[in-house]
PDB file of N, CA and C in Angstrom:
ATOM      1  N   MET A   1      58.264 -28.332 -15.209  1.00 58.00           N
ATOM      2  CA  MET A   1      58.357 -27.396 -14.124  1.00 58.00           C
ATOM      3  C   MET A   1      59.620 -27.676 -13.330  1.00 58.00           C
ATOM      4  N   GLY A   2      60.264 -26.617 -13.031  1.00 67.00           N
ATOM      5  CA  GLY A   2      61.506 -26.779 -12.289  1.00 67.00           C
ATOM      6  C   GLY A   2      61.265 -26.845 -10.792  1.00 67.00           C
ATOM      7  N   LYS A   3      62.324 -27.165 -10.078  1.00 73.00           N
ATOM      8  CA  LYS A   3      62.197 -27.238  -8.629  1.00 73.00           C
ATOM      9  C   LYS A   3      62.286 -25.838  -8.044  1.00 73.00           C
ATOM     10  N   ARG A   4      61.678 -25.712  -6.879  1.00 67.00           N
ATOM     11  CA  ARG A   4      61.681 -24.413  -6.202  1.00 67.00           C
ATOM     12  C   ARG A   4      63.058 -24.175  -5.611  1.00 67.00           C
ATOM     13  N   ASP A   5      63.438 -22.899  -5.612  1.00 69.00           N
ATOM     14  CA  ASP A   5      64.736 -22.539  -5.041  1.00 69.00           C
ATOM     15  C   ASP A   5      64.648 -22.628  -3.531  1.00 69.00           C
ATOM     16  N   THR A   6      65.374 -23.463  -2.903  1.00 71.00           N
ATOM     17  CA  THR A   6      65.283 -23.689  -1.459  1.00 71.00           C
ATOM     18  C   THR A   6      66.200 -22.791  -0.655  1.00 71.00           C
ATOM     19  N   ARG A   7      66.892 -21.883  -1.321  1.00 75.00           N
ATOM     20  CA  ARG A   7      67.772 -20.987  -0.569  1.00 75.00           C
ATOM     21  C   ARG A   7      66.983 -19.963   0.234  1.00 75.00           C
ATOM     22  N   PHE A   8      65.753 -19.658  -0.222  1.00 75.00           N
ATOM     23  CA  PHE A   8      64.915 -18.695   0.482  1.00 75.00           C
ATOM     24  C   PHE A   8      63.718 -19.440   1.053  1.00 75.00           C
ATOM     25  N   SER A   9      63.295 -19.038   2.245  1.00 79.00           N
ATOM     26  CA  SER A   9      62.141 -19.708   2.859  1.00 79.00           C
ATOM     27  C   SER A   9      60.853 -19.307   2.125  1.00 79.00           C
ATOM     28  N   TYR A  10      59.966 -20.262   2.032  1.00 82.00           N
ATOM     29  CA  TYR A  10      58.677 -20.019   1.370  1.00 82.00           C
ATOM     30  C   TYR A  10      57.735 -19.343   2.368  1.00 82.00           C
ATOM     31  N   ALA A  11      57.141 -18.220   1.960  1.00 87.00           N
ATOM     32  CA  ALA A  11      56.222 -17.493   2.834  1.00 87.00           C
ATOM     33  C   ALA A  11      54.786 -17.784   2.385  1.00 87.00           C
ATOM     34  N   ASN A  12      54.050 -18.473   3.216  1.00 91.00           N
ATOM     35  CA  ASN A  12      52.650 -18.784   2.915  1.00 91.00           C
ATOM     36  C   ASN A  12      51.833 -17.491   3.050  1.00 91.00           C
ATOM     37  N   PRO A  13      51.204 -17.012   1.980  1.00 91.00           N
ATOM     38  CA  PRO A  13      50.487 -15.735   2.049  1.00 91.00           C
ATOM     39  C   PRO A  13      49.312 -15.765   3.016  1.00 91.00           C
ATOM     40  N   ILE A  14      48.619 -16.887   3.128  1.00 92.00           N
ATOM     41  CA  ILE A  14      47.477 -16.980   4.044  1.00 92.00           C
ATOM     42  C   ILE A  14      47.966 -16.903   5.486  1.00 92.00           C
ATOM     43  N   ALA A  15      49.051 -17.625   5.790  1.00 92.00           N
ATOM     44  CA  ALA A  15      49.602 -17.592   7.150  1.00 92.00           C
ATOM     45  C   ALA A  15      50.100 -16.201   7.496  1.00 92.00           C
ATOM     46  N   MET A  16      50.677 -15.511   6.525  1.00 91.00           N
ATOM     47  CA  MET A  16      51.166 -14.152   6.789  1.00 91.00           C
ATOM     48  C   MET A  16      50.009 -13.199   7.070  1.00 91.00           C
ATOM     49  N   ALA A  17      48.922 -13.359   6.330  1.00 90.00           N
ATOM     50  CA  ALA A  17      47.767 -12.491   6.534  1.00 90.00           C
ATOM     51  C   ALA A  17      47.151 -12.728   7.905  1.00 90.00           C
ATOM     52  N   ARG A  18      47.100 -13.967   8.328  1.00 91.00           N
ATOM     53  CA  ARG A  18      46.554 -14.282   9.652  1.00 91.00           C
ATOM     54  C   ARG A  18      47.450 -13.728  10.752  1.00 91.00           C
ATOM     55  N   ALA A  19      48.734 -13.744  10.526  1.00 91.00           N
ATOM     56  CA  ALA A  19      49.672 -13.246  11.528  1.00 91.00           C
ATOM     57  C   ALA A  19      49.549 -11.736  11.695  1.00 91.00           C
ATOM     58  N   ARG A  20      49.237 -11.043  10.611  1.00 90.00           N
ATOM     59  CA  ARG A  20      49.079  -9.583  10.681  1.00 90.00           C
ATOM     60  C   ARG A  20      47.838  -9.189  11.479  1.00 90.00           C
ATOM     61  N   GLY A  21      46.863 -10.072  11.543  1.00 87.00           N
ATOM     62  CA  GLY A  21      45.641  -9.763  12.286  1.00 87.00           C
ATOM     63  C   GLY A  21      44.539  -9.264  11.359  1.00 87.00           C
ATOM     64  N   PRO A  22      43.402  -8.935  11.942  1.00 85.00           N
ATOM     65  CA  PRO A  22      42.270  -8.491  11.114  1.00 85.00           C
ATOM     66  C   PRO A  22      42.541  -7.131  10.476  1.00 85.00           C
ATOM     67  N   ARG A  23      42.005  -6.976   9.273  1.00 82.00           N
ATOM     68  CA  ARG A  23      42.158  -5.696   8.563  1.00 82.00           C
ATOM     69  C   ARG A  23      41.294  -4.629   9.214  1.00 82.00           C
ATOM     70  N   PRO A  24      41.825  -3.434   9.378  1.00 80.00           N
ATOM     71  CA  PRO A  24      40.970  -2.360   9.907  1.00 80.00           C
ATOM     72  C   PRO A  24      39.945  -1.966   8.846  1.00 80.00           C
ATOM     73  N   SER A  25      38.684  -1.843   9.265  1.00 77.00           N
ATOM     74  CA  SER A  25      37.628  -1.512   8.304  1.00 77.00           C
ATOM     75  C   SER A  25      37.643  -0.023   8.008  1.00 77.00           C
ATOM     76  N   ASP A  26      37.227   0.297   6.814  1.00 84.00           N
ATOM     77  CA  ASP A  26      37.218   1.696   6.381  1.00 84.00           C
ATOM     78  C   ASP A  26      35.956   2.417   6.848  1.00 84.00           C
ATOM     79  N   GLY A  27      34.831   1.707   6.843  1.00 87.00           N
ATOM     80  CA  GLY A  27      33.563   2.347   7.167  1.00 87.00           C
ATOM     81  C   GLY A  27      33.048   1.962   8.536  1.00 87.00           C
ATOM     82  N   PRO A  28      31.787   2.292   8.794  1.00 87.00           N
ATOM     83  CA  PRO A  28      31.207   1.958  10.094  1.00 87.00           C
ATOM     84  C   PRO A  28      30.980   0.451  10.226  1.00 87.00           C
ATOM     85  N   THR A  29      31.046  -0.027  11.435  1.00 87.00           N
ATOM     86  CA  THR A  29      30.835  -1.444  11.685  1.00 87.00           C
ATOM     87  C   THR A  29      29.340  -1.724  11.784  1.00 87.00           C
ATOM     88  N   ILE A  30      29.002  -2.991  11.851  1.00 89.00           N
ATOM     89  CA  ILE A  30      27.599  -3.371  11.978  1.00 89.00           C
ATOM     90  C   ILE A  30      27.052  -2.866  13.305  1.00 89.00           C
ATOM     91  N   GLN A  31      27.861  -2.951  14.338  1.00 91.00           N
ATOM     92  CA  GLN A  31      27.420  -2.488  15.654  1.00 91.00           C
ATOM     93  C   GLN A  31      27.159  -0.980  15.637  1.00 91.00           C
ATOM     94  N   ASP A  32      28.010  -0.229  14.937  1.00 91.00           N
ATOM     95  CA  ASP A  32      27.762   1.213  14.807  1.00 91.00           C
ATOM     96  C   ASP A  32      26.441   1.467  14.105  1.00 91.00           C
ATOM     97  N   TYR A  33      26.169   0.678  13.080  1.00 91.00           N
ATOM     98  CA  TYR A  33      24.930   0.844  12.317  1.00 91.00           C
ATOM     99  C   TYR A  33      23.714   0.529  13.185  1.00 91.00           C
ATOM    100  N   LEU A  34      23.799  -0.538  13.984  1.00 93.00           N
ATOM    101  CA  LEU A  34      22.666  -0.908  14.828  1.00 93.00           C
ATOM    102  C   LEU A  34      22.462   0.060  15.989  1.00 93.00           C
ATOM    103  N   ASN A  35      23.531   0.700  16.441  1.00 94.00           N
ATOM    104  CA  ASN A  35      23.432   1.612  17.579  1.00 94.00           C
ATOM    105  C   ASN A  35      23.225   3.062  17.161  1.00 94.00           C
ATOM    106  N   ARG A  36      22.942   3.299  15.885  1.00 93.00           N
ATOM    107  CA  ARG A  36      22.759   4.681  15.418  1.00 93.00           C
ATOM    108  C   ARG A  36      21.503   5.289  16.056  1.00 93.00           C
ATOM    109  N   PRO A  37      21.453   6.594  16.185  1.00 93.00           N
ATOM    110  CA  PRO A  37      20.256   7.217  16.767  1.00 93.00           C
ATOM    111  C   PRO A  37      19.084   7.131  15.786  1.00 93.00           C
ATOM    112  N   ARG A  38      17.940   6.687  16.301  1.00 93.00           N
ATOM    113  CA  ARG A  38      16.740   6.558  15.475  1.00 93.00           C
ATOM    114  C   ARG A  38      15.599   7.308  16.142  1.00 93.00           C
ATOM    115  N   PRO A  39      14.638   7.783  15.341  1.00 92.00           N
ATOM    116  CA  PRO A  39      13.501   8.503  15.942  1.00 92.00           C
ATOM    117  C   PRO A  39      12.580   7.542  16.697  1.00 92.00           C
ATOM    118  N   SER A  40      11.911   8.074  17.702  1.00 94.00           N
ATOM    119  CA  SER A  40      10.973   7.257  18.474  1.00 94.00           C
ATOM    120  C   SER A  40       9.673   7.103  17.682  1.00 94.00           C
ATOM    121  N   TRP A  41       8.778   6.261  18.185  1.00 94.00           N
ATOM    122  CA  TRP A  41       7.506   6.003  17.504  1.00 94.00           C
ATOM    123  C   TRP A  41       6.673   7.283  17.405  1.00 94.00           C
ATOM    124  N   GLU A  42       6.668   8.084  18.460  1.00 95.00           N
ATOM    125  CA  GLU A  42       5.908   9.341  18.446  1.00 95.00           C
ATOM    126  C   GLU A  42       6.472  10.315  17.418  1.00 95.00           C
ATOM    127  N   GLU A  43       7.802  10.375  17.337  1.00 95.00           N
ATOM    128  CA  GLU A  43       8.416  11.265  16.346  1.00 95.00           C
ATOM    129  C   GLU A  43       8.084  10.820  14.923  1.00 95.00           C
ATOM    130  N   LEU A  44       8.035   9.504  14.695  1.00 93.00           N
ATOM    131  CA  LEU A  44       7.651   9.009  13.370  1.00 93.00           C
ATOM    132  C   LEU A  44       6.213   9.391  13.034  1.00 93.00           C
ATOM    133  N   LYS A  45       5.324   9.290  14.022  1.00 94.00           N
ATOM    134  CA  LYS A  45       3.917   9.675  13.794  1.00 94.00           C
ATOM    135  C   LYS A  45       3.824  11.154  13.429  1.00 94.00           C
ATOM    136  N   GLN A  46       4.598  11.982  14.134  1.00 92.00           N
ATOM    137  CA  GLN A  46       4.576  13.419  13.851  1.00 92.00           C
ATOM    138  C   GLN A  46       5.086  13.698  12.439  1.00 92.00           C
ATOM    139  N   LEU A  47       6.162  13.014  12.045  1.00 90.00           N
ATOM    140  CA  LEU A  47       6.698  13.209  10.696  1.00 90.00           C
ATOM    141  C   LEU A  47       5.672  12.810   9.640  1.00 90.00           C
ATOM    142  N   LYS A  48       4.975  11.715   9.879  1.00 90.00           N
ATOM    143  CA  LYS A  48       3.966  11.251   8.930  1.00 90.00           C
ATOM    144  C   LYS A  48       2.830  12.263   8.811  1.00 90.00           C
ATOM    145  N   GLU A  49       2.392  12.801   9.949  1.00 88.00           N
ATOM    146  CA  GLU A  49       1.331  13.809   9.935  1.00 88.00           C
ATOM    147  C   GLU A  49       1.767  15.056   9.170  1.00 88.00           C
ATOM    148  N   GLN A  50       3.006  15.475   9.367  1.00 86.00           N
ATOM    149  CA  GLN A  50       3.511  16.660   8.679  1.00 86.00           C
ATOM    150  C   GLN A  50       3.522  16.443   7.167  1.00 86.00           C
ATOM    151  N   LYS A  51       3.945  15.247   6.741  1.00 82.00           N
ATOM    152  CA  LYS A  51       3.987  14.968   5.314  1.00 82.00           C
ATOM    153  C   LYS A  51       2.592  14.913   4.720  1.00 82.00           C
ATOM    154  N   SER A  52       1.631  14.360   5.470  1.00 79.00           N
ATOM    155  CA  SER A  52       0.275  14.253   4.943  1.00 79.00           C
ATOM    156  C   SER A  52      -0.411  15.622   4.881  1.00 79.00           C
ATOM    157  N   LYS A  53      -0.013  16.550   5.747  1.00 76.00           N
ATOM    158  CA  LYS A  53      -0.615  17.884   5.748  1.00 76.00           C
ATOM    159  C   LYS A  53      -0.108  18.755   4.606  1.00 76.00           C
ATOM    160  N   LYS A  54       1.002  18.359   3.989  1.00 74.00           N
ATOM    161  CA  LYS A  54       1.595  19.179   2.944  1.00 74.00           C
ATOM    162  C   LYS A  54       0.897  19.029   1.597  1.00 74.00           C
ATOM    163  N   GLY A  55      -0.249  18.347   1.547  1.00 70.00           N
ATOM    164  CA  GLY A  55      -0.955  18.106   0.299  1.00 70.00           C
ATOM    165  C   GLY A  55      -1.361  19.407  -0.386  1.00 70.00           C
ATOM    166  N   SER A  56      -1.725  19.279  -1.622  1.00 76.00           N
ATOM    167  CA  SER A  56      -2.096  20.436  -2.430  1.00 76.00           C
ATOM    168  C   SER A  56      -3.416  21.026  -1.937  1.00 76.00           C
ATOM    169  N   SER A  57      -3.427  22.328  -1.724  1.00 79.00           N
ATOM    170  CA  SER A  57      -4.653  22.975  -1.262  1.00 79.00           C
ATOM    171  C   SER A  57      -5.690  23.026  -2.383  1.00 79.00           C
ATOM    172  N   SER A  58      -5.243  23.189  -3.618  1.00 85.00           N
ATOM    173  CA  SER A  58      -6.201  23.219  -4.735  1.00 85.00           C
ATOM    174  C   SER A  58      -6.840  21.851  -4.927  1.00 85.00           C
ATOM    175  N   LEU A  59      -6.063  20.793  -4.726  1.00 85.00           N
ATOM    176  CA  LEU A  59      -6.612  19.442  -4.826  1.00 85.00           C
ATOM    177  C   LEU A  59      -7.636  19.211  -3.727  1.00 85.00           C
ATOM    178  N   ALA A  60      -7.323  19.665  -2.524  1.00 84.00           N
ATOM    179  CA  ALA A  60      -8.254  19.504  -1.406  1.00 84.00           C
ATOM    180  C   ALA A  60      -9.552  20.269  -1.674  1.00 84.00           C
ATOM    181  N   ALA A  61      -9.424  21.472  -2.233  1.00 89.00           N
ATOM    182  CA  ALA A  61     -10.613  22.262  -2.547  1.00 89.00           C
ATOM    183  C   ALA A  61     -11.452  21.569  -3.622  1.00 89.00           C
ATOM    184  N   TRP A  62     -10.787  21.015  -4.634  1.00 92.00           N
ATOM    185  CA  TRP A  62     -11.503  20.308  -5.706  1.00 92.00           C
ATOM    186  C   TRP A  62     -12.224  19.077  -5.155  1.00 92.00           C
ATOM    187  N   GLU A  63     -11.538  18.329  -4.280  1.00 93.00           N
ATOM    188  CA  GLU A  63     -12.164  17.151  -3.686  1.00 93.00           C
ATOM    189  C   GLU A  63     -13.379  17.534  -2.853  1.00 93.00           C
ATOM    190  N   GLU A  64     -13.269  18.617  -2.112  1.00 94.00           N
ATOM    191  CA  GLU A  64     -14.398  19.073  -1.301  1.00 94.00           C
ATOM    192  C   GLU A  64     -15.573  19.472  -2.190  1.00 94.00           C
ATOM    193  N   GLN A  65     -15.275  20.152  -3.291  1.00 95.00           N
ATOM    194  CA  GLN A  65     -16.319  20.562  -4.232  1.00 95.00           C
ATOM    195  C   GLN A  65     -16.996  19.322  -4.835  1.00 95.00           C
ATOM    196  N   MET A  66     -16.215  18.323  -5.209  1.00 96.00           N
ATOM    197  CA  MET A  66     -16.782  17.106  -5.779  1.00 96.00           C
ATOM    198  C   MET A  66     -17.629  16.359  -4.737  1.00 96.00           C
ATOM    199  N   ASN A  67     -17.193  16.373  -3.488  1.00 96.00           N
ATOM    200  CA  ASN A  67     -17.980  15.743  -2.426  1.00 96.00           C
ATOM    201  C   ASN A  67     -19.331  16.431  -2.258  1.00 96.00           C
ATOM    202  N   GLU A  68     -19.317  17.747  -2.322  1.00 96.00           N
ATOM    203  CA  GLU A  68     -20.568  18.492  -2.211  1.00 96.00           C
ATOM    204  C   GLU A  68     -21.521  18.151  -3.362  1.00 96.00           C
ATOM    205  N   LYS A  69     -20.980  18.106  -4.576  1.00 97.00           N
ATOM    206  CA  LYS A  69     -21.813  17.752  -5.728  1.00 97.00           C
ATOM    207  C   LYS A  69     -22.383  16.348  -5.575  1.00 97.00           C
ATOM    208  N   PHE A  70     -21.549  15.433  -5.105  1.00 97.00           N
ATOM    209  CA  PHE A  70     -21.995  14.057  -4.934  1.00 97.00           C
ATOM    210  C   PHE A  70     -23.093  13.973  -3.885  1.00 97.00           C
ATOM    211  N   ARG A  71     -22.941  14.721  -2.787  1.00 97.00           N
ATOM    212  CA  ARG A  71     -23.977  14.734  -1.753  1.00 97.00           C
ATOM    213  C   ARG A  71     -25.295  15.266  -2.300  1.00 97.00           C
ATOM    214  N   GLU A  72     -25.212  16.327  -3.096  1.00 96.00           N
ATOM    215  CA  GLU A  72     -26.421  16.894  -3.689  1.00 96.00           C
ATOM    216  C   GLU A  72     -27.098  15.880  -4.617  1.00 96.00           C
ATOM    217  N   ASP A  73     -26.302  15.217  -5.432  1.00 96.00           N
ATOM    218  CA  ASP A  73     -26.862  14.212  -6.345  1.00 96.00           C
ATOM    219  C   ASP A  73     -27.520  13.075  -5.568  1.00 96.00           C
ATOM    220  N   LEU A  74     -26.868  12.637  -4.514  1.00 96.00           N
ATOM    221  CA  LEU A  74     -27.445  11.580  -3.693  1.00 96.00           C
ATOM    222  C   LEU A  74     -28.764  12.006  -3.077  1.00 96.00           C
ATOM    223  N   LYS A  75     -28.799  13.242  -2.597  1.00 96.00           N
ATOM    224  CA  LYS A  75     -30.022  13.742  -1.969  1.00 96.00           C
ATOM    225  C   LYS A  75     -31.152  13.825  -2.989  1.00 96.00           C
ATOM    226  N   LYS A  76     -30.854  14.311  -4.196  1.00 95.00           N
ATOM    227  CA  LYS A  76     -31.872  14.396  -5.247  1.00 95.00           C
ATOM    228  C   LYS A  76     -32.387  13.007  -5.613  1.00 95.00           C
ATOM    229  N   HIS A  77     -31.471  12.081  -5.782  1.00 95.00           N
ATOM    230  CA  HIS A  77     -31.863  10.727  -6.160  1.00 95.00           C
ATOM    231  C   HIS A  77     -32.685  10.063  -5.053  1.00 95.00           C
ATOM    232  N   ARG A  78     -32.266  10.272  -3.808  1.00 95.00           N
ATOM    233  CA  ARG A  78     -32.990   9.705  -2.679  1.00 95.00           C
ATOM    234  C   ARG A  78     -34.408  10.254  -2.625  1.00 95.00           C
ATOM    235  N   ASP A  79     -34.546  11.588  -2.783  1.00 94.00           N
ATOM    236  CA  ASP A  79     -35.874  12.200  -2.770  1.00 94.00           C
ATOM    237  C   ASP A  79     -36.734  11.649  -3.901  1.00 94.00           C
ATOM    238  N   LYS A  80     -36.119  11.484  -5.062  1.00 93.00           N
ATOM    239  CA  LYS A  80     -36.836  10.971  -6.226  1.00 93.00           C
ATOM    240  C   LYS A  80     -37.338   9.542  -5.984  1.00 93.00           C
ATOM    241  N   VAL A  81     -36.486   8.706  -5.431  1.00 93.00           N
ATOM    242  CA  VAL A  81     -36.858   7.310  -5.163  1.00 93.00           C
ATOM    243  C   VAL A  81     -37.929   7.240  -4.089  1.00 93.00           C
ATOM    244  N   LEU A  82     -37.769   8.034  -3.046  1.00 92.00           N
ATOM    245  CA  LEU A  82     -38.780   8.034  -1.980  1.00 92.00           C
ATOM    246  C   LEU A  82     -40.128   8.523  -2.492  1.00 92.00           C
ATOM    247  N   ALA A  83     -40.122   9.530  -3.353  1.00 91.00           N
ATOM    248  CA  ALA A  83     -41.374  10.050  -3.905  1.00 91.00           C
ATOM    249  C   ALA A  83     -42.050   8.998  -4.784  1.00 91.00           C
ATOM    250  N   SER A  84     -41.261   8.285  -5.569  1.00 90.00           N
ATOM    251  CA  SER A  84     -41.845   7.265  -6.437  1.00 90.00           C
ATOM    252  C   SER A  84     -42.390   6.094  -5.611  1.00 90.00           C
ATOM    253  N   GLN A  85     -41.745   5.774  -4.496  1.00 88.00           N
ATOM    254  CA  GLN A  85     -42.228   4.687  -3.636  1.00 88.00           C
ATOM    255  C   GLN A  85     -43.509   5.081  -2.931  1.00 88.00           C
ATOM    256  N   GLU A  86     -43.596   6.332  -2.509  1.00 87.00           N
ATOM    257  CA  GLU A  86     -44.806   6.798  -1.831  1.00 87.00           C
ATOM    258  C   GLU A  86     -45.987   6.832  -2.794  1.00 87.00           C
ATOM    259  N   GLY A  87     -45.729   7.178  -4.034  1.00 81.00           N
ATOM    260  CA  GLY A  87     -46.795   7.261  -5.035  1.00 81.00           C
ATOM    261  C   GLY A  87     -47.339   5.901  -5.425  1.00 81.00           C
ATOM    262  N   GLN A  88     -46.500   4.895  -5.493  1.00 76.00           N
ATOM    263  CA  GLN A  88     -46.926   3.575  -5.944  1.00 76.00           C
ATOM    264  C   GLN A  88     -47.353   2.679  -4.788  1.00 76.00           C
ATOM    265  N   GLY A  89     -46.853   2.932  -3.620  1.00 63.00           N
ATOM    266  CA  GLY A  89     -47.226   2.118  -2.469  1.00 63.00           C
ATOM    267  C   GLY A  89     -46.532   0.777  -2.491  1.00 63.00           C
ATOM    268  N   SER A  90     -47.257  -0.287  -2.111  1.00 53.00           N
ATOM    269  CA  SER A  90     -46.668  -1.619  -1.993  1.00 53.00           C
ATOM    270  C   SER A  90     -46.564  -2.319  -3.341  1.00 53.00           C
ATOM    271  N   SER A  91     -47.245  -1.819  -4.359  1.00 53.00           N
ATOM    272  CA  SER A  91     -47.208  -2.473  -5.668  1.00 53.00           C
ATOM    273  C   SER A  91     -45.815  -2.423  -6.288  1.00 53.00           C
ATOM    274  N   SER A  92     -45.029  -1.396  -5.965  1.00 53.00           N
ATOM    275  CA  SER A  92     -43.687  -1.280  -6.536  1.00 53.00           C
ATOM    276  C   SER A  92     -42.781  -2.396  -6.026  1.00 53.00           C
ATOM    277  N   SER A  93     -42.948  -2.767  -4.766  1.00 58.00           N
ATOM    278  CA  SER A  93     -42.104  -3.826  -4.224  1.00 58.00           C
ATOM    279  C   SER A  93     -42.456  -5.167  -4.862  1.00 58.00           C
ATOM    280  N   SER A  94     -43.731  -5.390  -5.135  1.00 62.00           N
ATOM    281  CA  SER A  94     -44.120  -6.657  -5.772  1.00 62.00           C
ATOM    282  C   SER A  94     -43.637  -6.685  -7.225  1.00 62.00           C
ATOM    283  N   LEU A  95     -43.656  -5.527  -7.905  1.00 64.00           N
ATOM    284  CA  LEU A  95     -43.174  -5.467  -9.286  1.00 64.00           C
ATOM    285  C   LEU A  95     -41.674  -5.761  -9.332  1.00 64.00           C
ATOM    286  N   SER A  96     -40.943  -5.158  -8.419  1.00 75.00           N
ATOM    287  CA  SER A  96     -39.496  -5.381  -8.423  1.00 75.00           C
ATOM    288  C   SER A  96     -39.187  -6.838  -8.092  1.00 75.00           C
ATOM    289  N   HIS A  97     -40.004  -7.442  -7.235  1.00 75.00           N
ATOM    290  CA  HIS A  97     -39.823  -8.852  -6.889  1.00 75.00           C
ATOM    291  C   HIS A  97     -40.066  -9.728  -8.113  1.00 75.00           C
ATOM    292  N   LYS A  98     -41.095  -9.418  -8.893  1.00 78.00           N
ATOM    293  CA  LYS A  98     -41.388 -10.172 -10.115  1.00 78.00           C
ATOM    294  C   LYS A  98     -40.271 -10.018 -11.137  1.00 78.00           C
ATOM    295  N   LYS A  99     -39.744  -8.808 -11.254  1.00 81.00           N
ATOM    296  CA  LYS A  99     -38.657  -8.556 -12.208  1.00 81.00           C
ATOM    297  C   LYS A  99     -37.423  -9.363 -11.841  1.00 81.00           C
ATOM    298  N   LYS A 100     -37.141  -9.455 -10.546  1.00 82.00           N
ATOM    299  CA  LYS A 100     -35.984 -10.221 -10.101  1.00 82.00           C
ATOM    300  C   LYS A 100     -36.148 -11.696 -10.448  1.00 82.00           C
ATOM    301  N   LYS A 101     -37.361 -12.222 -10.257  1.00 82.00           N
ATOM    302  CA  LYS A 101     -37.614 -13.622 -10.589  1.00 82.00           C
ATOM    303  C   LYS A 101     -37.428 -13.864 -12.079  1.00 82.00           C
ATOM    304  N   GLU A 102     -37.912 -12.926 -12.883  1.00 84.00           N
ATOM    305  CA  GLU A 102     -37.772 -13.061 -14.336  1.00 84.00           C
ATOM    306  C   GLU A 102     -36.305 -13.052 -14.750  1.00 84.00           C
ATOM    307  N   LYS A 103     -35.516 -12.206 -14.153  1.00 83.00           N
ATOM    308  CA  LYS A 103     -34.090 -12.140 -14.468  1.00 83.00           C
ATOM    309  C   LYS A 103     -33.399 -13.447 -14.110  1.00 83.00           C
ATOM    310  N   LYS A 104     -33.743 -14.013 -12.936  1.00 82.00           N
ATOM    311  CA  LYS A 104     -33.143 -15.279 -12.523  1.00 82.00           C
ATOM    312  C   LYS A 104     -33.485 -16.381 -13.510  1.00 82.00           C
ATOM    313  N   LYS A 105     -34.743 -16.413 -13.957  1.00 81.00           N
ATOM    314  CA  LYS A 105     -35.159 -17.436 -14.912  1.00 81.00           C
ATOM    315  C   LYS A 105     -34.412 -17.295 -16.227  1.00 81.00           C
ATOM    316  N   SER A 106     -34.257 -16.061 -16.699  1.00 82.00           N
ATOM    317  CA  SER A 106     -33.563 -15.847 -17.970  1.00 82.00           C
ATOM    318  C   SER A 106     -32.081 -16.232 -17.856  1.00 82.00           C
ATOM    319  N   LYS A 107     -31.479 -15.982 -16.689  1.00 79.00           N
ATOM    320  CA  LYS A 107     -30.080 -16.382 -16.489  1.00 79.00           C
ATOM    321  C   LYS A 107     -29.940 -17.884 -16.496  1.00 79.00           C
ATOM    322  N   LYS A 108     -30.883 -18.586 -15.856  1.00 78.00           N
ATOM    323  CA  LYS A 108     -30.836 -20.044 -15.826  1.00 78.00           C
ATOM    324  C   LYS A 108     -30.968 -20.598 -17.244  1.00 78.00           C
ATOM    325  N   LYS A 109     -31.840 -20.002 -18.064  1.00 76.00           N
ATOM    326  CA  LYS A 109     -32.024 -20.459 -19.434  1.00 76.00           C
ATOM    327  C   LYS A 109     -30.746 -20.258 -20.237  1.00 76.00           C
ATOM    328  N   LYS A 110     -30.064 -19.143 -20.036  1.00 75.00           N
ATOM    329  CA  LYS A 110     -28.819 -18.864 -20.755  1.00 75.00           C
ATOM    330  C   LYS A 110     -27.729 -19.861 -20.361  1.00 75.00           C
ATOM    331  N   LYS A 111     -27.669 -20.201 -19.074  1.00 74.00           N
ATOM    332  CA  LYS A 111     -26.662 -21.167 -18.623  1.00 74.00           C
ATOM    333  C   LYS A 111     -26.922 -22.560 -19.161  1.00 74.00           C
ATOM    334  N   ALA A 112     -28.184 -22.911 -19.297  1.00 73.00           N
ATOM    335  CA  ALA A 112     -28.550 -24.246 -19.771  1.00 73.00           C
ATOM    336  C   ALA A 112     -28.190 -24.427 -21.235  1.00 73.00           C
ATOM    337  N   ARG A 113     -28.109 -23.376 -22.005  1.00 65.00           N
ATOM    338  CA  ARG A 113     -27.785 -23.457 -23.437  1.00 65.00           C
ATOM    339  C   ARG A 113     -26.407 -23.874 -23.665  1.00 65.00           C
TER     340      ARG A 113
END
């Protein structure tokens, strides 16, 4: 490697960049971003409500129809269970209690194997 030519002064690029000062930014600064206008909490709630109201009307109708069917099925089943309980009286509760005990015993036997 040869020696540097000393007839011209050496310009340190880092020192020159510092002397020029900070580069002007092209886009918005962080402070601009933080100070941007934002919606209030109430406005956000309103926007959320508007978006939730835009749901499909046919889907809502189908869901309502399914709810009605489910209610009817529940009512039929409830009436059926109540009628069977009234017909059997207290013996049904003792039978179900015995069945539960039998199931517990069978589970214990399976675990022991």
